[in-house]
mmCIF file of C-alpha atoms in Angstrom:
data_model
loop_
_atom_site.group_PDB
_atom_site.id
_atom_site.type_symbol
_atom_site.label_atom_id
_atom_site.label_comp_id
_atom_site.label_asym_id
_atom_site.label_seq_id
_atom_site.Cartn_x
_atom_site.Cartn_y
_atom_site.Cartn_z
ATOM 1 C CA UNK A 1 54.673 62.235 6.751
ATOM 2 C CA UNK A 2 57.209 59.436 7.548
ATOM 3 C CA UNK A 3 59.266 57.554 5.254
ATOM 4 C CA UNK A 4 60.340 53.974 4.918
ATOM 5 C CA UNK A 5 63.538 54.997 3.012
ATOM 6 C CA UNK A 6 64.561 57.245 6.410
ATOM 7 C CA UNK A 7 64.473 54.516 8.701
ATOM 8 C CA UNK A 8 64.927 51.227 6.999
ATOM 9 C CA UNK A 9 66.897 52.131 3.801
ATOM 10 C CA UNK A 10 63.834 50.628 1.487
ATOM 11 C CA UNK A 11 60.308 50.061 1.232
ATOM 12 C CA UNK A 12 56.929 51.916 0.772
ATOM 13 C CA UNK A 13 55.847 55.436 1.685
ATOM 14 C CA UNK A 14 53.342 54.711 4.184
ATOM 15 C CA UNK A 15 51.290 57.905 6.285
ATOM 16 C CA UNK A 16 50.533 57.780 9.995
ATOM 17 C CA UNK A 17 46.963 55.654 9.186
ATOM 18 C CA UNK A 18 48.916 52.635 7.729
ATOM 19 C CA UNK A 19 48.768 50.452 10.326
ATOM 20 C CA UNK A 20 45.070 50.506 10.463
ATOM 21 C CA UNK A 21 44.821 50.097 6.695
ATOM 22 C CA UNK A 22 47.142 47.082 6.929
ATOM 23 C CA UNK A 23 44.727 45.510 9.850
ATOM 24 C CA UNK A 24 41.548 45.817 7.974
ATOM 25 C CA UNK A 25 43.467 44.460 4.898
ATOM 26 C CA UNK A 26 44.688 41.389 6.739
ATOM 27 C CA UNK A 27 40.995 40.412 7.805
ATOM 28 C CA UNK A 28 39.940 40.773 4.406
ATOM 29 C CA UNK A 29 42.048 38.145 3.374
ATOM 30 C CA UNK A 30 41.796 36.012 6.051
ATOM 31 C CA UNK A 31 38.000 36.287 5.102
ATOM 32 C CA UNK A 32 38.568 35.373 1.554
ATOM 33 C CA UNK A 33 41.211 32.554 2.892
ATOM 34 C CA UNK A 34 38.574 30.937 4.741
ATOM 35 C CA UNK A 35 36.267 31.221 1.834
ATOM 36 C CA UNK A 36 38.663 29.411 -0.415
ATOM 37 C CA UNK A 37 39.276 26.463 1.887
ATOM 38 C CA UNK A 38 35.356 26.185 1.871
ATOM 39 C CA UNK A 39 34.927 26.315 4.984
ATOM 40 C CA UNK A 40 31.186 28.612 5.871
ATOM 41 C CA UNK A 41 30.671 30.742 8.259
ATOM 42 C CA UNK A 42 29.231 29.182 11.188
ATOM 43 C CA UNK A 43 25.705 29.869 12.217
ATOM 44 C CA UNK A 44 25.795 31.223 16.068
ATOM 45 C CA UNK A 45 22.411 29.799 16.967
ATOM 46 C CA UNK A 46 23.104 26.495 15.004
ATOM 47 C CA UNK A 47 20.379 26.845 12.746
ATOM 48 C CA UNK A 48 19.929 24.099 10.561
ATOM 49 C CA UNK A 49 22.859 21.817 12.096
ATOM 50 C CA UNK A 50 20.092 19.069 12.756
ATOM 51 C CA UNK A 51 16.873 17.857 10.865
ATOM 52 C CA UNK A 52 14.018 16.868 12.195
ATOM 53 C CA UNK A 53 13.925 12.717 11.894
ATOM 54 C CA UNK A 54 10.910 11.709 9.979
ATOM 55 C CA UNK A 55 8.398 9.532 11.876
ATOM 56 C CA UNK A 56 8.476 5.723 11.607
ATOM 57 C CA UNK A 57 5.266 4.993 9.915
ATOM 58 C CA UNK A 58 5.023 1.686 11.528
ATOM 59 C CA UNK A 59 5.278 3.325 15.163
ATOM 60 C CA UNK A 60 1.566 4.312 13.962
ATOM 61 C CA UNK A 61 -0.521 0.797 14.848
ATOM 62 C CA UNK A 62 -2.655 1.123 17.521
ATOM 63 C CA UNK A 63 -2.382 -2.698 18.577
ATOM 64 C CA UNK A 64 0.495 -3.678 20.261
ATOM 65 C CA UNK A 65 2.917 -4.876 17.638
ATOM 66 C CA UNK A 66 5.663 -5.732 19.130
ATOM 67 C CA UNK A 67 5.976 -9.453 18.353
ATOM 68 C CA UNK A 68 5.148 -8.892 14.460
ATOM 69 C CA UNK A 69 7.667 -6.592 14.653
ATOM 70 C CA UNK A 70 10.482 -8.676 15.952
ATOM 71 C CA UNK A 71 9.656 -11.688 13.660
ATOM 72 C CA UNK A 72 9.508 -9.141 10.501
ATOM 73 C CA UNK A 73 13.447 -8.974 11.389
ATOM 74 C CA UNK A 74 13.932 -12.515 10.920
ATOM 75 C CA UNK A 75 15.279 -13.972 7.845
ATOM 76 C CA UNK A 76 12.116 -15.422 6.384
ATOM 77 C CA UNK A 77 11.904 -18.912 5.295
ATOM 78 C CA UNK A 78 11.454 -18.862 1.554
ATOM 79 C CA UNK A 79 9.038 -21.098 -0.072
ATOM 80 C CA UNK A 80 6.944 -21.218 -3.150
ATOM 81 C CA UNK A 81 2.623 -20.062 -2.756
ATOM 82 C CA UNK A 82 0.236 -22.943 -4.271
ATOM 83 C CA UNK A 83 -1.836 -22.331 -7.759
ATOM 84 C CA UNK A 84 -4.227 -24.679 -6.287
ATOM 85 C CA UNK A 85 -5.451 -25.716 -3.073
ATOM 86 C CA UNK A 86 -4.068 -29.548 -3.784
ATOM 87 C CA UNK A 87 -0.231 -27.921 -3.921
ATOM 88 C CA UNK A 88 -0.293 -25.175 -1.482
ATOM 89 C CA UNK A 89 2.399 -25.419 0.788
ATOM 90 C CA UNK A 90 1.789 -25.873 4.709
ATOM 91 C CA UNK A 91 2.777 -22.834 7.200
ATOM 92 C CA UNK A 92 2.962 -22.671 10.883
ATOM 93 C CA UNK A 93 2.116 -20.034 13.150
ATOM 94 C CA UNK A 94 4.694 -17.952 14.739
ATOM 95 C CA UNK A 95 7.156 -17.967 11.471
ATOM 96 C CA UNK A 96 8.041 -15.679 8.680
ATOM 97 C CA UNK A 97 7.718 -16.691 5.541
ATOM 98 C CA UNK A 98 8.394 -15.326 1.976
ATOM 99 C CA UNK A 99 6.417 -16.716 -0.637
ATOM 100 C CA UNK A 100 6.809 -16.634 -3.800
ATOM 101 C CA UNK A 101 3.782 -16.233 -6.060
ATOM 102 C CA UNK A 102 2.252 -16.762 -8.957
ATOM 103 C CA UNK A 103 0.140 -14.624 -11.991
ATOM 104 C CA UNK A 104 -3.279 -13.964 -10.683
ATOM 105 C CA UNK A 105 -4.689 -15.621 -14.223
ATOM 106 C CA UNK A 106 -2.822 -19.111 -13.132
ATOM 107 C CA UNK A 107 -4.640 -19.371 -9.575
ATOM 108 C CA UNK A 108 -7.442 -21.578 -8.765
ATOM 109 C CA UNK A 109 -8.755 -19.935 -5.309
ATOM 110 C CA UNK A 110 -11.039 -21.967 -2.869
ATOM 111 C CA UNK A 111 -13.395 -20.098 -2.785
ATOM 112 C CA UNK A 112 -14.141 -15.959 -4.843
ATOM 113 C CA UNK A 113 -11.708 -13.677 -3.135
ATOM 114 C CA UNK A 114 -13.207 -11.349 -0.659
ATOM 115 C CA UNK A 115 -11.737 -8.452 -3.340
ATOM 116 C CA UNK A 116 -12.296 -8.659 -6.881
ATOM 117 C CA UNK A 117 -10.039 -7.162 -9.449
ATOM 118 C CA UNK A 118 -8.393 -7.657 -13.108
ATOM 119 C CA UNK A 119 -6.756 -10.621 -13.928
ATOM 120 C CA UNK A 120 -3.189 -8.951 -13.746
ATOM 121 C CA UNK A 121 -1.046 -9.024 -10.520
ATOM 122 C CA UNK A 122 0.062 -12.065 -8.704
ATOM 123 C CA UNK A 123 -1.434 -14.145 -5.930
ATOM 124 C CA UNK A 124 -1.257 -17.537 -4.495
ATOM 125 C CA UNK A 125 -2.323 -20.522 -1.730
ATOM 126 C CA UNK A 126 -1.115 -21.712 1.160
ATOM 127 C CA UNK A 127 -2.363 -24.001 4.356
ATOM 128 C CA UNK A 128 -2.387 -23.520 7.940
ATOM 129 C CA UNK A 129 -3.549 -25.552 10.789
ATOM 130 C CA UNK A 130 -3.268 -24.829 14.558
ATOM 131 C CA UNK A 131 -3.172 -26.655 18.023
ATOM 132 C CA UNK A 132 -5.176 -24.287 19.963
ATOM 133 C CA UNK A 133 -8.691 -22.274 18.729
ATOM 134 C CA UNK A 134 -8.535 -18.653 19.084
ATOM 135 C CA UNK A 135 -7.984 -15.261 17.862
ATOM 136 C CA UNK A 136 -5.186 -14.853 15.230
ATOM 137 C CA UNK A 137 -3.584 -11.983 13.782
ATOM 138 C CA UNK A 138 -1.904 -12.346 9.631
ATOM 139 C CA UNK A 139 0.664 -9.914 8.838
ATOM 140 C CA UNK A 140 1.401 -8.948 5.286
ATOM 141 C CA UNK A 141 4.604 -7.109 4.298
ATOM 142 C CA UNK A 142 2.462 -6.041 1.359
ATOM 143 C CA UNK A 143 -1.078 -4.796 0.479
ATOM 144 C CA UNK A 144 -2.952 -7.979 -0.628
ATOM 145 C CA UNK A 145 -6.125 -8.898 0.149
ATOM 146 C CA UNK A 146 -6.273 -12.336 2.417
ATOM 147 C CA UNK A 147 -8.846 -14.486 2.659
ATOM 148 C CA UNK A 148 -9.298 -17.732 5.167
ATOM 149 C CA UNK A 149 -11.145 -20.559 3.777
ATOM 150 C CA UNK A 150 -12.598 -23.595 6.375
ATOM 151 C CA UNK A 151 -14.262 -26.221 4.318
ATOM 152 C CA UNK A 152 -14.761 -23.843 1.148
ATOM 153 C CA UNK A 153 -16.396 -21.328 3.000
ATOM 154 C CA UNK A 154 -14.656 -17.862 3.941
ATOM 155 C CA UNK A 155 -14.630 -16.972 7.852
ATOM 156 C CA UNK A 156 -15.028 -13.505 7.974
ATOM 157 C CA UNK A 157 -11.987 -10.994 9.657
ATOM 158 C CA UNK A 158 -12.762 -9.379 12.519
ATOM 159 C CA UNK A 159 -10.995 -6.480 12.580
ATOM 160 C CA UNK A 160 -7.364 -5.084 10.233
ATOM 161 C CA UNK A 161 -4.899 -2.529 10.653
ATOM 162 C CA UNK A 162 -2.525 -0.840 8.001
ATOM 163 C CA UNK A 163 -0.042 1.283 7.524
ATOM 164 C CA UNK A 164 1.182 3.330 4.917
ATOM 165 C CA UNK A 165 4.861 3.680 4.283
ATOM 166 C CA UNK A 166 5.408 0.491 6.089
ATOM 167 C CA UNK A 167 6.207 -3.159 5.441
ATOM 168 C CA UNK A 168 7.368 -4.568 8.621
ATOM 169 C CA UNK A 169 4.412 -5.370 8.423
ATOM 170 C CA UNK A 170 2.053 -3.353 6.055
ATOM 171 C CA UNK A 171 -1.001 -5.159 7.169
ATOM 172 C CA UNK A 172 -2.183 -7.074 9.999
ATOM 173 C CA UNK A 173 -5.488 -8.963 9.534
ATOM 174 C CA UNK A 174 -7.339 -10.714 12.926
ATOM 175 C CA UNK A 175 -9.526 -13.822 12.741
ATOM 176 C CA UNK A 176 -11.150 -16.384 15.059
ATOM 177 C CA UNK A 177 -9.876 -19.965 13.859
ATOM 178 C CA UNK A 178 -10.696 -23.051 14.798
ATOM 179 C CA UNK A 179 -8.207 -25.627 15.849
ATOM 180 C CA UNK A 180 -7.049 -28.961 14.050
ATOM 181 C CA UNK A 181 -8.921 -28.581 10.950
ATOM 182 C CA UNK A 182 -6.887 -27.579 7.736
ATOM 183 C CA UNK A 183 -7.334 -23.738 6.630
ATOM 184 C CA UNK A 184 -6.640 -22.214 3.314
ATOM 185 C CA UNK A 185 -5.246 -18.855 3.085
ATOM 186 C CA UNK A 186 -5.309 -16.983 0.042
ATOM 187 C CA UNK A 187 -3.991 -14.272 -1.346
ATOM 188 C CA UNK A 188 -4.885 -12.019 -4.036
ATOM 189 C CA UNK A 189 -5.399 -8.444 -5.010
ATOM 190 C CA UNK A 190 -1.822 -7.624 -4.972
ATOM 191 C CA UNK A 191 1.004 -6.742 -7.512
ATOM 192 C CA UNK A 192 4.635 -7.734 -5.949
ATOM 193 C CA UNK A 193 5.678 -11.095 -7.280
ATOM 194 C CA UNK A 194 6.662 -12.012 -3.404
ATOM 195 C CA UNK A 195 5.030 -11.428 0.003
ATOM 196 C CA UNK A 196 6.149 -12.165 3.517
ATOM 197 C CA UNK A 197 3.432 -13.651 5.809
ATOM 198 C CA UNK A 198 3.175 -14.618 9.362
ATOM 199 C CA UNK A 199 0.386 -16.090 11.477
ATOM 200 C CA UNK A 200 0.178 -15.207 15.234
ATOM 201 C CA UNK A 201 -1.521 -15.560 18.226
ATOM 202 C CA UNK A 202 -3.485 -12.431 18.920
ATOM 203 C CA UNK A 203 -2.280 -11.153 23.057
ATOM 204 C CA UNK A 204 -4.688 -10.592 25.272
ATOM 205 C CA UNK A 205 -6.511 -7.466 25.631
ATOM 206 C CA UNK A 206 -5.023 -5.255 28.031
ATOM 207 C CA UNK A 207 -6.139 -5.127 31.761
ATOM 208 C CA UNK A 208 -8.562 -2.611 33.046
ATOM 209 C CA UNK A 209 -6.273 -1.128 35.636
ATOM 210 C CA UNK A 210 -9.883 0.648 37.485
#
């Protein structure tokens, strides 16, 4: 056994395994230093360094819906729905609107609602009329029931789409309208005080390539 004292005048008695002793002491605190600065130890495979992104629910239409899309990103033009058919405000296609609307128990609808339901919840009027006859898609940012009244009669839908989880839009009704003849919409059968609306164009159905 060596001694401290016989070479360097002072220190501790250390035997021939010291140096090993002092190595594996030295990574145990370099282990807890690295602890204490909160740092973890890094996974090797980089397990859980990335989630998985969660689907867009509104990548999940089947129709090409592109256009709603981009005009759901638009600052809407903010207006106020009708109680009545006489003050229902006029909209025109290819714009977003947000309307504000009214209790369900103040309306006075065109004609019954396509969907019945309590008298809570809001709802509310508006008018449309378009240059050109054709196929027409309405988008709603929320779930409401529309309805499209020509001369106090409904015209039935010809086909929907929703989708749950999103709002831009939520709901995408098709109809065939005719041209230069006023339309009511209404809307009912929903809760939200405000809904964003737009009236489109429908596109063309896609090409058989055969």
């Amino acid at each position: 056994m060596r001694s401290c004292e016989a070479e360097g005048g002072r220190g501790w008695r250390v035997s021939a395994h010291g140096p090993a002793r002092l190595l594996a002491t030295a990574l145990l605190l370099g282990l807890f230093s690295a602890g204490a600065d909160g740092e973890a130890p890094r996974d090797p495979a980089g397990a859980g360094s990335s989630a998985t992104e969660p689907a867009d629910p509104c990548a999940a239409f089947s129709w090409d819906v592109r256009r709603e899309r981009a005009l759901f990103g638009e600052v809407p033009q903010k207006v106020t729905a009708g109680a009545s058919p006489a003050d229902a405000p006029a909209m025109s296609p290819e714009r977003l609107y947000e309307l504000a609307l009214v209790p369900l128990s103040q309306v006075h609808f065109a004609a019954t609602p396509g969907r019945k339901r309590s008298m809570e919840g809001h709802a509310g009027l508006a008018t449309l009329s378009l240059p050109s006859a054709g196929l027409y898609r309405i988008a709603l940012d929320q779930p409401f029931w529309v309805d499209v009244i020509h001369g106090g009669t409904p015209i039935p839908s010809r086909d929907f789409q929703g989708r749950p989880g999103c709002h831009a839009p939520h709901k995408i009704v098709e109809f065939e309208l005719p041209a230069s003849t006023p339309l009511t919409l209404q809307f009912s059968a929903g809760d939200a005080a405000t809904l964003r609306v737009a009236v489109l164009r429908a596109p063309p159905p896609p090409r058989d390539k055969s």
